Amino acid sequence: MDTSSLRQLFRKLPRFLDEIDDSIYIMKVENGEFTYSYVNRPATRFSGITTEDVGSTFFAKNSEQMAHYLHRKYSRAVAERTAIRFEAGVVMPNGMVSGESIVTPIFGEDGEVEYVVCVTRDITAFKKTEELLRHYAYHDDLTGLGNRRYLLEHATGLSCIMLLDLDHFKKLNDTFGHDAGDALLVEVADRLRASFGDDYTLVRLGGDEFVLAAHGNAADPERVAEEILSVFCAPFPLKDRQIAVGVSVGVAIREDGEDVQTLLKHADIALYQAKGEGRRRYHIYESAARYDHVVKFAYELALSHAVENRELELLYQPIYNPFKRRIVGCEALMRWNRTPAEVVSPQEFIPVAEETGLIIPIGDWAVRQACRDWRELSKRYGPGFKVAVNISRIQLHDESFVDRILRMLQAEGVDPSALELEITESVVLHNVHMVQSILHRLRQAGFTISLDDFGAGYSSLSMLTLLPIDTVKIDRSFIRDMNAALVSAMLAMAKALNLQVVAEGVEEARHFVKLVEMDCPGLQGYYICKPVARDDLPERAPLRNDEKDA
Ligand code: C2E
Ligand code: MG
Ligand code: MG
């Protein structure tokens, strides 16, 4: 076909080829060389090739590098005699454009490839979105620094991690507002970038935690940590004021083969050590040192945020009266959902809460929550229904306890007769008279009091006469061993003193049968029901065959 008949052919190509979005190039193939035979209008827009260029090769119209690249791709389609697909970026005067192309060979009558048709789709916008998404996935929105994912994926060659935590950031945030807090974080990021930007990986882990990570073994950790502290020497502008903001730094130096997670954990321990030593300082993690106290400190700190972070939960375990054949009450048992995957039992965190005084806010939370739940439960089980709340001796010894609990109940619109307060004999360790008077006030207000874990301590019997109580809860060790003589003696004594009785730890059918036989009016234990969420409490206790027999 000569050139003029070719022109005729392409003139006849339908107009719509100019109207579609994709670029179309038809190349004539001759002696392994390609010459433009046809380009549509989008192709001109995309790559600058015009109909004037018909007859010239890639090399006449593209950069040398691009021409070689296209030549290779087209040659492959010819050699393999099949369509091939590729993606390429082209630098145009107005920026980089990206195209996705399919190159298809067209065969002549002799079976040789005569033309190659290339259709290119402009994917520049798509690429930009993809890049943007990638950026968001690996960067922190607020500061533009990398995020945790970025750190984890750029960990090769990491030699040292410095974990920074601003001192008292929460207080600043609460005092000056979130916008000011955000502005502070941005300023911190800017300062860090200005001081360390090029040589280190800078990451915001979340909240007020930043990481500065060194690669290779160039950095002297102590010098770098000092430098970080000096970045915080100048005050920060916060809402037209200049505020001094301190930082604590935990340093972890990588030892062979440690992964980033371990490195981060060590930096975290070192950070708590630095905080514990009085903040505004750094600490370098030493693998030989013992950090038990730091781990404990971290634990306490986490517990101190448990209420505000809504990590606490009350489960309920029914108390069953086999003679009324009804659930007459339930005990509130606290759980700490420290992370979505870790539930901490009260045996573990209540002692820590007691030691640190955190039991006061935590205990208050439990009382309020129990009141709210009682309102629901009394609808379901009747108004005489009681929720038992465990009260620690630390709470009871707090001067303002009685006034506070009364105010809480009033605020919740719940009468004290809704709650039974469970105490253990450890409450009278120091001052019997004071405890007596507190319990009298509570009973006068309408609460009932029960003595928990009865029999487990040393002086249980004397407690019965010393303390004004309504109920005894027989410790589960007696039920487990089913010491019938002892249990029936306790039941008789309770009856003589006009006290209610609940047997704890009813785990098996034989316990149940025996206790019913002995006229025990209150039963609590896994055999009846495990502690469950409020809404999972059974409507009525499951009636068991042996109970029907009993
Ligand atoms: P507790 O007051 O004697 O509560 C009964 C404990 O026995 C609960 O353990 C309960 O889950 C468990 N239990 C119930 N039935 C059975 C059974 O059939 N067999 C066995 N082996 N165990 C059974 P939990 O929930 O781990 O609570 C442990 C202790 O933590 C409680 O002992 C109580 O002293 C304290 N505690 C729980 N919640 C609170 C709270 O809100 N405030 C305070 N101050 N202490 C709490
Ligand atoms: Mg209890
Ligand atoms: Mg108990």
Coordinates of C-alpha atoms and ligand atoms in Angstrom, one line a residue:
M1 CA 0.0 0.0 0.0
D2 CA 1.5 3.4 -1.0
T3 CA 1.3 6.4 1.3
S4 CA -1.5 8.1 -0.6
S5 CA -3.8 5.1 -0.4
L6 CA -2.9 4.8 3.3
R7 CA -3.9 8.4 3.9
Q8 CA -7.2 7.6 2.2
L9 CA -7.7 4.6 4.4
F10 CA -7.1 6.5 7.6
R11 CA -9.3 9.4 6.3
K12 CA -12.1 6.9 6.1
L13 CA -11.5 5.7 9.7
P14 CA -14.6 6.6 11.6
R15 CA -14.7 10.1 13.3
F16 CA -15.5 8.5 16.6
L17 CA -11.9 7.5 17.0
D18 CA -11.2 11.1 17.8
E19 CA -14.1 11.3 20.2
I20 CA -13.2 8.4 22.5
D21 CA -11.0 9.0 25.6
D22 CA -8.2 6.6 24.7
S23 CA -5.2 7.4 22.5
I24 CA -4.8 5.3 19.4
Y25 CA -1.5 4.9 17.5
I26 CA -1.2 2.8 14.4
M27 CA 2.4 2.0 13.5
K28 CA 3.6 0.6 10.2
V29 CA 6.1 -2.2 10.6
E30 CA 8.9 -2.5 8.1
N31 CA 12.3 -4.2 8.5
G32 CA 12.0 -4.1 12.3
E33 CA 11.3 -0.4 12.3
F34 CA 8.0 1.4 13.3
T35 CA 6.6 4.5 11.7
Y36 CA 3.5 6.4 12.7
S37 CA 0.7 5.7 10.3
Y38 CA -2.2 7.1 12.3
V39 CA -2.8 8.9 15.6
N40 CA -6.2 10.1 16.9
R41 CA -6.8 13.4 18.6
P42 CA -6.5 12.1 22.2
A43 CA -3.1 10.7 21.3
T44 CA -2.0 14.2 20.3
R45 CA -3.2 15.5 23.6
F46 CA -1.6 12.7 25.6
S47 CA 1.8 12.4 23.9
G48 CA 2.2 15.4 21.6
I49 CA 2.3 13.2 18.4
T50 CA 0.2 14.7 15.6
T51 CA -0.9 13.6 12.2
E52 CA 2.0 15.7 10.9
D53 CA 4.2 13.0 12.3
V54 CA 2.9 10.2 10.1
G55 CA 5.9 8.6 8.5
S56 CA 8.4 9.3 11.2
T57 CA 9.8 6.8 13.8
F58 CA 9.6 6.7 17.6
F59 CA 13.1 8.2 17.6
A60 CA 12.1 11.3 15.7
K61 CA 9.4 12.2 18.1
N62 CA 10.2 10.9 21.6
S63 CA 13.1 11.2 24.0
E64 CA 15.8 8.8 23.3
Q65 CA 15.0 6.7 26.4
M66 CA 11.3 6.7 25.7
A67 CA 11.9 5.8 22.0
H68 CA 14.0 2.8 23.0
Y69 CA 11.4 1.7 25.5
L70 CA 8.5 1.9 23.0
H71 CA 10.6 0.1 20.4
R72 CA 11.3 -2.7 22.8
K73 CA 7.6 -3.1 23.7
Y74 CA 6.4 -3.0 20.1
S75 CA 9.1 -5.4 19.0
R76 CA 8.0 -7.8 21.6
A77 CA 4.4 -7.8 20.3
V78 CA 5.8 -8.4 16.8
A79 CA 8.1 -11.2 17.9
E80 CA 5.5 -12.9 20.1
R81 CA 2.8 -12.3 17.5
T82 CA 0.4 -11.5 20.3
A83 CA -1.1 -8.5 22.2
I84 CA 1.0 -7.2 25.1
R85 CA 0.1 -4.8 27.9
F86 CA 2.3 -2.3 29.7
E87 CA 2.2 0.8 31.9
A88 CA 4.4 3.8 31.3
G89 CA 4.9 7.3 32.6
V90 CA 5.6 10.0 30.0
V91 CA 7.0 13.4 31.0
M92 CA 5.1 16.1 29.2
P93 CA 5.6 19.9 29.4
N94 CA 2.7 20.1 31.9
G95 CA 3.9 17.3 34.1
M96 CA 4.0 13.6 34.3
V97 CA 1.3 11.5 32.7
S98 CA 0.7 7.8 33.1
G99 CA -0.7 5.5 30.5
E100 CA -1.8 1.9 30.4
S101 CA -1.3 0.5 26.9
I102 CA -2.3 -2.6 24.9
V103 CA -0.2 -3.2 21.7
T104 CA -1.8 -5.6 19.2
P105 CA -0.1 -6.9 16.0
I106 CA -2.2 -6.7 12.7
F107 CA -1.2 -9.3 10.2
G108 CA -1.0 -8.8 6.4
E109 CA -2.1 -11.3 3.8
D110 CA 1.4 -12.9 3.8
G111 CA 1.0 -13.7 7.5
E112 CA 3.6 -11.2 8.6
V113 CA 2.9 -8.4 11.0
E114 CA 2.1 -5.4 8.9
Y115 CA 0.8 -2.9 11.5
V116 CA 0.8 -2.6 15.2
V117 CA -2.2 -0.9 16.9
C118 CA -1.6 0.7 20.3
V119 CA -4.5 1.8 22.5
T120 CA -3.4 3.9 25.5
R121 CA -5.6 4.8 28.4
D122 CA -4.7 7.9 30.4
I123 CA -4.4 6.6 34.0
T124 CA -2.8 9.8 35.4
A125 CA -5.7 10.6 37.7
F126 CA -5.9 7.0 38.9
K127 CA -2.2 7.0 39.6
K128 CA -2.5 10.2 41.6
T129 CA -5.3 8.8 43.7
E130 CA -3.3 5.7 44.2
E131 CA -0.4 7.7 45.4
L132 CA -2.6 9.8 47.6
L133 CA -4.0 6.6 49.2
R134 CA -0.5 5.2 49.6
H135 CA 0.5 8.5 51.3
Y136 CA -2.5 8.4 53.7
A137 CA -1.8 4.7 54.5
Y138 CA 1.7 5.5 55.6
H139 CA 1.5 9.0 57.0
D140 CA 0.0 10.8 59.9
D141 CA -2.7 13.2 58.7
L142 CA -2.0 15.9 61.2
T143 CA 1.8 16.3 61.1
G144 CA 2.6 14.7 57.7
L145 CA 5.2 12.5 59.5
G146 CA 5.2 8.7 58.8
N147 CA 3.0 6.5 60.9
R148 CA 3.4 3.2 62.7
R149 CA 2.9 1.2 59.5
Y150 CA 5.6 3.3 57.8
L151 CA 8.0 2.5 60.7
L152 CA 7.2 -1.2 60.6
E153 CA 7.8 -1.4 56.8
H154 CA 10.9 0.7 56.8
A155 CA 12.6 -1.2 59.6
T156 CA 15.5 -2.8 57.7
G157 CA 18.8 -1.4 58.9
L158 CA 17.3 0.2 61.9
S159 CA 19.9 0.6 64.6
C160 CA 18.2 2.6 67.3
I161 CA 14.7 3.8 68.3
M162 CA 14.0 6.9 70.4
L163 CA 10.5 7.0 71.7
L164 CA 9.3 10.5 72.6
D165 CA 6.3 11.3 74.8
L166 CA 5.3 14.8 75.6
D167 CA 5.0 15.4 79.3
H168 CA 1.5 16.2 80.5
F169 CA 0.1 16.6 77.0
K170 CA -3.3 15.5 78.1
K171 CA -3.5 18.3 80.6
L172 CA -2.4 20.9 78.0
N173 CA -5.0 19.4 75.6
D174 CA -7.7 19.7 78.2
T175 CA -6.7 23.2 79.3
F176 CA -6.2 24.8 75.9
G177 CA -8.5 22.7 73.8
H178 CA -8.0 20.1 71.1
D179 CA -7.1 22.7 68.3
A180 CA -4.3 24.1 70.4
G181 CA -3.2 20.5 71.2
D182 CA -3.1 19.7 67.5
A183 CA -1.2 22.9 66.8
L184 CA 1.3 21.9 69.4
L185 CA 1.8 18.4 67.9
V186 CA 2.4 20.0 64.5
E187 CA 5.0 22.4 65.9
V188 CA 6.7 19.5 67.6
A189 CA 6.8 17.6 64.3
D190 CA 8.2 20.7 62.5
R191 CA 10.9 21.2 65.1
L192 CA 11.9 17.5 64.9
R193 CA 11.9 17.6 61.1
A194 CA 14.1 20.7 61.1
S195 CA 16.6 19.2 63.5
F196 CA 16.7 15.6 62.4
G197 CA 14.7 15.4 59.1
D198 CA 17.1 14.0 56.6
D199 CA 19.2 11.6 58.6
Y200 CA 16.5 9.8 60.6
T201 CA 13.1 8.3 60.1
L202 CA 10.5 10.4 61.9
V203 CA 7.2 8.9 62.9
R204 CA 4.2 9.9 64.9
L205 CA 2.9 6.7 66.5
G206 CA -0.3 8.3 67.7
G207 CA -1.4 10.8 70.4
D208 CA 1.6 12.6 71.7
E209 CA 4.1 9.8 70.9
F210 CA 6.8 10.2 68.3
V211 CA 9.6 8.0 67.2
L212 CA 13.0 9.0 65.9
A213 CA 14.7 6.0 64.3
A214 CA 18.3 5.9 63.3
H215 CA 19.6 3.7 60.5
G216 CA 23.1 2.3 60.3
N217 CA 25.5 2.8 63.2
A218 CA 26.4 6.4 62.7
A219 CA 24.4 7.9 65.6
D220 CA 25.6 8.2 69.1
P221 CA 22.3 7.6 71.0
E222 CA 23.2 9.7 74.0
R223 CA 24.1 12.7 71.9
V224 CA 20.9 12.3 69.8
A225 CA 18.8 12.0 73.0
E226 CA 20.4 15.1 74.4
E227 CA 19.6 16.8 71.1
I228 CA 16.0 15.8 71.3
L229 CA 15.7 17.3 74.8
S230 CA 17.3 20.5 73.5
V231 CA 14.6 20.8 70.8
F232 CA 12.1 21.2 73.6
C233 CA 14.1 23.9 75.4
A234 CA 12.4 26.8 73.7
P235 CA 8.7 27.3 74.8
F236 CA 5.9 26.5 72.4
P237 CA 3.2 29.0 71.3
L238 CA -0.1 27.8 72.6
K239 CA -3.1 30.1 72.1
D240 CA -1.2 33.4 72.3
R241 CA 0.9 32.2 75.2
Q242 CA 4.4 30.7 75.4
I243 CA 4.3 27.4 77.2
A244 CA 7.2 25.2 78.3
V245 CA 6.6 21.6 77.1
G246 CA 8.7 18.8 78.4
V247 CA 9.5 15.5 76.7
S248 CA 10.6 12.1 78.0
V249 CA 12.6 9.8 75.8
G250 CA 13.0 6.1 75.9
V251 CA 15.9 4.7 73.9
A252 CA 16.3 1.2 72.6
I253 CA 19.5 0.1 70.8
R254 CA 19.0 -2.8 68.5
E255 CA 20.8 -6.0 69.4
D256 CA 21.2 -8.7 66.7
G257 CA 18.1 -9.9 65.2
E258 CA 15.6 -8.0 67.3
D259 CA 12.5 -7.1 65.5
V260 CA 11.0 -3.6 65.5
Q261 CA 8.1 -4.7 67.8
T262 CA 10.6 -5.8 70.5
L263 CA 12.6 -2.7 70.0
L264 CA 9.5 -0.6 70.4
K265 CA 8.6 -2.5 73.6
H266 CA 12.0 -1.9 75.0
A267 CA 11.8 1.8 74.1
D268 CA 8.5 1.9 75.9
I269 CA 9.9 0.4 79.1
A270 CA 12.8 2.9 78.9
L271 CA 10.3 5.7 78.4
Y272 CA 8.4 4.8 81.5
Q273 CA 11.7 4.6 83.4
A274 CA 12.5 8.1 82.2
K275 CA 9.0 9.3 83.3
G276 CA 9.4 7.6 86.6
E277 CA 12.7 9.4 87.2
G278 CA 10.9 12.7 86.9
R279 CA 10.4 13.3 83.2
R280 CA 12.3 15.8 80.9
R281 CA 15.0 13.2 80.5
Y282 CA 16.0 10.1 78.6
H283 CA 16.7 6.6 79.5
I284 CA 18.5 3.9 77.5
Y285 CA 17.1 0.4 77.8
E286 CA 19.6 -2.1 79.1
S287 CA 18.8 -5.7 78.6
A288 CA 20.6 -6.8 81.8
A289 CA 18.6 -4.4 84.0
R290 CA 15.3 -5.3 85.7
Y291 CA 12.3 -3.2 84.9
D292 CA 9.6 -4.9 86.9
H293 CA 8.8 -1.7 88.7
V294 CA 8.5 0.2 85.4
V295 CA 6.2 -2.4 84.0
K296 CA 4.1 -2.0 87.2
F297 CA 4.2 1.8 86.7
A298 CA 3.0 1.4 83.1
Y299 CA 0.2 -0.9 84.4
E300 CA -0.8 1.6 87.0
L301 CA -0.8 4.4 84.5
A302 CA -3.0 2.3 82.1
L303 CA -5.4 1.5 85.0
S304 CA -5.6 5.2 85.8
H305 CA -7.2 5.8 82.4
A306 CA -9.5 2.8 82.5
V307 CA -12.6 4.7 83.7
E308 CA -12.3 7.6 81.2
N309 CA -11.4 5.1 78.4
R310 CA -14.5 3.1 79.2
E311 CA -12.4 0.0 79.6
L312 CA -14.2 -1.2 82.8
E313 CA -17.2 -3.5 82.6
L314 CA -19.5 -5.1 85.2
L315 CA -20.5 -8.7 84.8
Y316 CA -23.3 -10.1 86.8
Q317 CA -23.7 -13.5 88.5
P318 CA -27.2 -14.4 89.7
I319 CA -28.1 -15.4 93.2
Y320 CA -30.7 -18.0 93.2
N321 CA -33.3 -18.9 95.9
P322 CA -34.2 -22.6 95.3
F323 CA -37.3 -22.4 97.5
K324 CA -38.8 -19.4 95.7
R325 CA -37.3 -20.9 92.5
R326 CA -36.3 -17.4 91.5
I327 CA -33.3 -15.3 90.9
V328 CA -33.4 -12.9 93.8
G329 CA -30.4 -10.8 93.1
C330 CA -27.0 -10.8 91.5
E331 CA -23.4 -9.8 92.3
A332 CA -21.6 -7.2 90.2
L333 CA -18.1 -8.4 89.2
M334 CA -15.8 -6.1 87.6
R335 CA -13.7 -6.7 84.5
W336 CA -11.0 -4.5 82.9
N337 CA -10.9 -4.8 79.1
R338 CA -7.4 -3.4 79.0
T339 CA -7.2 -4.0 75.2
P340 CA -9.8 -5.6 72.9
A341 CA -7.8 -8.8 73.4
E342 CA -6.9 -8.7 77.1
V343 CA -9.4 -9.0 79.9
V344 CA -7.8 -8.4 83.3
S345 CA -9.4 -10.2 86.3
P346 CA -10.2 -8.2 89.4
Q347 CA -7.9 -10.4 91.4
E348 CA -5.1 -8.9 89.4
F349 CA -6.1 -5.2 89.2
I350 CA -8.1 -4.6 92.4
P351 CA -5.0 -4.9 94.6
V352 CA -3.1 -2.5 92.3
A353 CA -6.1 -0.1 92.4
E354 CA -6.2 -0.4 96.2
E355 CA -2.5 0.3 96.5
T356 CA -2.6 3.4 94.3
G357 CA -5.9 4.8 95.5
L358 CA -7.4 4.3 92.1
I359 CA -10.0 2.1 93.8
I360 CA -11.9 5.3 94.8
P361 CA -12.8 6.5 91.2
I362 CA -13.1 2.9 90.0
G363 CA -15.3 2.0 92.9
D364 CA -17.5 5.0 92.3
W365 CA -17.8 4.1 88.7
A366 CA -19.0 0.6 89.8
V367 CA -21.6 2.0 92.1
R368 CA -23.0 4.3 89.4
Q369 CA -23.0 1.6 86.8
A370 CA -24.7 -0.9 89.2
C371 CA -27.5 1.7 89.8
R372 CA -28.1 2.1 86.1
D373 CA -28.1 -1.7 85.6
W374 CA -30.4 -2.2 88.6
R375 CA -33.0 0.0 86.9
E376 CA -33.1 -2.4 84.0
L377 CA -32.9 -5.5 86.1
S378 CA -35.6 -4.6 88.5
K379 CA -37.9 -4.2 85.6
R380 CA -37.1 -7.8 84.6
Y381 CA -36.9 -9.5 88.0
G382 CA -39.2 -7.3 90.1
P383 CA -38.6 -4.4 92.5
G384 CA -37.3 -6.5 95.4
F385 CA -34.3 -7.5 93.2
K386 CA -30.9 -6.5 94.6
V387 CA -27.6 -5.9 93.0
A388 CA -24.6 -6.7 95.3
V389 CA -21.5 -4.4 94.8
N390 CA -18.1 -5.3 96.3
I391 CA -16.7 -2.5 98.4
S392 CA -13.0 -2.5 99.2
R393 CA -11.7 -1.6 102.7
I394 CA -9.9 1.4 101.1
Q395 CA -13.2 2.8 99.9
L396 CA -14.9 2.2 103.2
H397 CA -12.1 4.0 105.0
D398 CA -12.4 7.0 102.7
E399 CA -14.0 9.8 104.9
S400 CA -16.4 11.0 102.2
F401 CA -17.6 7.5 101.2
V402 CA -21.0 7.6 102.8
D403 CA -21.9 11.0 101.6
R404 CA -20.6 10.3 98.2
I405 CA -22.4 7.0 97.7
L406 CA -25.7 8.6 98.8
R407 CA -25.2 11.5 96.4
M408 CA -24.5 9.0 93.6
L409 CA -27.6 7.1 94.3
Q410 CA -29.7 10.2 94.5
A411 CA -28.3 11.4 91.2
E412 CA -29.1 8.1 89.6
G413 CA -32.6 8.1 91.1
V414 CA -32.1 4.7 92.8
D415 CA -33.0 3.9 96.4
P416 CA -30.3 2.5 98.7
S417 CA -32.4 -0.6 99.2
A418 CA -31.5 -1.6 95.6
L419 CA -27.9 -2.3 96.6
E420 CA -26.3 -4.7 98.9
L421 CA -22.7 -3.7 99.8
E422 CA -20.3 -6.6 100.1
I423 CA -17.4 -6.2 102.5
T424 CA -14.8 -8.6 103.7
E425 CA -13.5 -8.9 107.3
S426 CA -10.3 -7.1 106.2
V427 CA -12.2 -3.9 106.6
V428 CA -11.7 -4.0 110.4
L429 CA -7.9 -4.4 110.2
H430 CA -7.3 -1.1 111.9
N431 CA -10.3 0.7 113.4
V432 CA -13.3 -1.4 114.4
H433 CA -15.2 1.5 115.9
M434 CA -14.9 3.6 112.8
V435 CA -16.1 0.8 110.6
Q436 CA -19.0 0.1 112.9
S437 CA -20.2 3.6 112.7
I438 CA -19.8 3.8 108.9
L439 CA -21.8 0.5 108.5
H440 CA -24.5 1.8 110.8
R441 CA -24.9 5.0 108.7
L442 CA -25.1 2.9 105.5
R443 CA -27.7 0.6 106.9
Q444 CA -29.7 3.5 108.3
A445 CA -29.7 5.0 104.8
G446 CA -31.2 1.8 103.5
F447 CA -28.4 -0.3 102.2
T448 CA -28.0 -3.9 103.2
I449 CA -24.5 -5.2 104.1
S450 CA -23.1 -8.6 103.4
L451 CA -20.0 -10.2 104.8
D452 CA -18.1 -11.8 101.8
D453 CA -15.9 -14.8 101.9
F454 CA -17.2 -15.8 105.3
G455 CA -15.1 -18.4 107.1
A456 CA -12.0 -17.8 105.0
G457 CA -10.4 -15.4 107.5
Y458 CA -9.1 -15.7 111.0
S459 CA -11.8 -13.9 112.9
S460 CA -15.0 -14.5 111.0
L461 CA -17.0 -15.5 114.0
S462 CA -16.2 -12.4 115.9
M463 CA -17.1 -10.3 112.9
L464 CA -20.7 -11.5 113.1
T465 CA -21.1 -9.9 116.5
L466 CA -18.9 -6.9 115.9
L467 CA -20.4 -5.7 112.6
P468 CA -23.9 -4.7 111.7
I469 CA -24.6 -7.0 108.8
D470 CA -27.6 -8.5 107.0
T471 CA -26.1 -11.4 105.0
V472 CA -23.2 -13.8 105.2
K473 CA -21.7 -15.3 102.1
I474 CA -20.1 -18.6 102.9
D475 CA -16.7 -18.8 101.3
R476 CA -16.5 -21.2 98.4
S477 CA -13.7 -23.3 99.9
F478 CA -16.4 -24.8 102.3
I479 CA -18.7 -25.6 99.4
R480 CA -16.0 -27.1 97.3
D481 CA -15.0 -29.5 100.1
M482 CA -18.6 -29.9 101.0
N483 CA -17.9 -30.0 104.7
A484 CA -21.5 -30.6 105.6
A485 CA -21.1 -30.4 109.3
L486 CA -19.4 -27.0 109.1
V487 CA -21.8 -25.6 106.5
S488 CA -24.9 -26.7 108.5
A489 CA -23.4 -25.1 111.6
M490 CA -22.9 -21.8 109.7
L491 CA -26.5 -22.0 108.5
A492 CA -27.8 -22.7 112.0
M493 CA -25.8 -19.8 113.4
A494 CA -27.0 -17.4 110.7
K495 CA -30.5 -18.4 111.3
A496 CA -30.1 -17.8 115.1
L497 CA -28.7 -14.3 114.3
N498 CA -31.4 -13.6 111.8
L499 CA -29.0 -13.3 108.9
Q500 CA -29.5 -14.1 105.2
V501 CA -27.1 -16.7 103.8
V502 CA -25.6 -17.1 100.3
A503 CA -23.4 -20.1 99.5
E504 CA -20.6 -19.1 97.0
G505 CA -18.9 -21.4 94.5
V506 CA -21.8 -23.8 93.8
E507 CA -20.0 -25.6 91.0
E508 CA -21.6 -29.0 90.9
A509 CA -24.9 -30.8 91.2
R510 CA -24.0 -32.5 94.4
H511 CA -23.2 -29.1 96.0
F512 CA -26.6 -27.9 94.9
V513 CA -28.5 -30.9 96.2
K514 CA -26.8 -30.9 99.5
L515 CA -27.3 -27.1 100.1
V516 CA -31.0 -27.4 99.2
E517 CA -31.2 -30.3 101.6
M518 CA -29.7 -28.1 104.3
D519 CA -32.2 -25.3 103.6
C520 CA -29.6 -22.8 102.3
P521 CA -31.7 -19.9 100.8
G522 CA -29.1 -18.3 98.6
L523 CA -27.0 -20.1 96.0
Q524 CA -24.3 -18.6 93.7
G525 CA -21.9 -20.4 91.5
Y526 CA -21.0 -21.7 88.0
Y527 CA -23.5 -24.5 88.4
I528 CA -26.3 -21.9 88.3
C529 CA -24.7 -19.4 86.0
K530 CA -21.3 -17.9 85.3
P531 CA -20.8 -14.1 85.6
V532 CA -22.3 -12.7 82.4
A533 CA -23.1 -9.3 80.8
R534 CA -26.2 -7.7 82.2
D535 CA -28.3 -8.5 79.1
D536 CA -27.2 -12.1 79.1
L537 CA -28.6 -12.8 82.5
P538 CA -31.1 -15.7 82.3
E539 CA -34.8 -14.8 82.7
R540 CA -35.1 -17.6 85.3
A541 CA -32.4 -19.9 86.6
P542 CA -32.3 -23.0 84.5
L543 CA -34.4 -25.6 86.3
R544 CA -32.3 -28.7 86.7
N545 CA -33.5 -32.3 86.9
D546 CA -31.8 -32.8 90.2
E547 CA -33.6 -29.7 91.5
K548 CA -36.9 -31.2 90.5
D549 CA -35.8 -34.3 92.4
A550 CA -34.5 -32.4 95.4
Ligands
C2E1 P1 -15.9 -12.3 95.3 O1 -16.6 -11.0 95.7 O2 -15.8 -13.4 96.4 O3 -16.6 -12.8 94.0 C1 -16.8 -14.1 93.7 C2 -15.8 -14.6 92.8 O4 -15.9 -16.0 92.6 C3 -15.9 -14.1 91.4 O5 -14.6 -14.0 90.9 C4 -16.7 -15.1 90.7 O6 -16.4 -15.1 89.3 C5 -16.1 -16.4 91.3 N1 -17.0 -17.5 91.2 C6 -18.4 -17.4 91.1 N2 -18.9 -18.7 91.0 C7 -17.9 -19.5 91.1 C8 -17.7 -21.0 91.1 O7 -18.7 -21.7 91.0 N3 -16.5 -21.5 91.2 C9 -15.4 -20.7 91.2 N4 -14.2 -21.3 91.3 N5 -15.4 -19.3 91.3 C10 -16.7 -18.8 91.2 P2 -14.0 -12.7 90.2 O8 -15.1 -12.1 89.3 O9 -12.8 -13.0 89.5 O10 -13.8 -11.7 91.3 C11 -12.8 -11.9 92.2 C12 -12.9 -11.0 93.4 O11 -12.6 -9.6 93.0 C13 -14.2 -10.9 94.0 O12 -14.4 -11.9 94.9 C14 -14.1 -9.5 94.7 O13 -13.5 -9.7 96.0 C15 -13.2 -8.7 93.8 N6 -14.1 -7.8 93.0 C16 -14.8 -8.1 91.9 N7 -15.4 -7.0 91.4 C17 -15.1 -6.0 92.3 C18 -15.5 -4.7 92.4 O14 -16.3 -4.1 91.6 N8 -15.0 -3.9 93.5 C19 -14.1 -4.5 94.4 N9 -13.7 -3.8 95.3 N10 -13.8 -5.8 94.3 C20 -14.3 -6.6 93.3
MG2 MG -18.2 -10.5 96.5
MG3 MG -16.8 -13.9 97.8

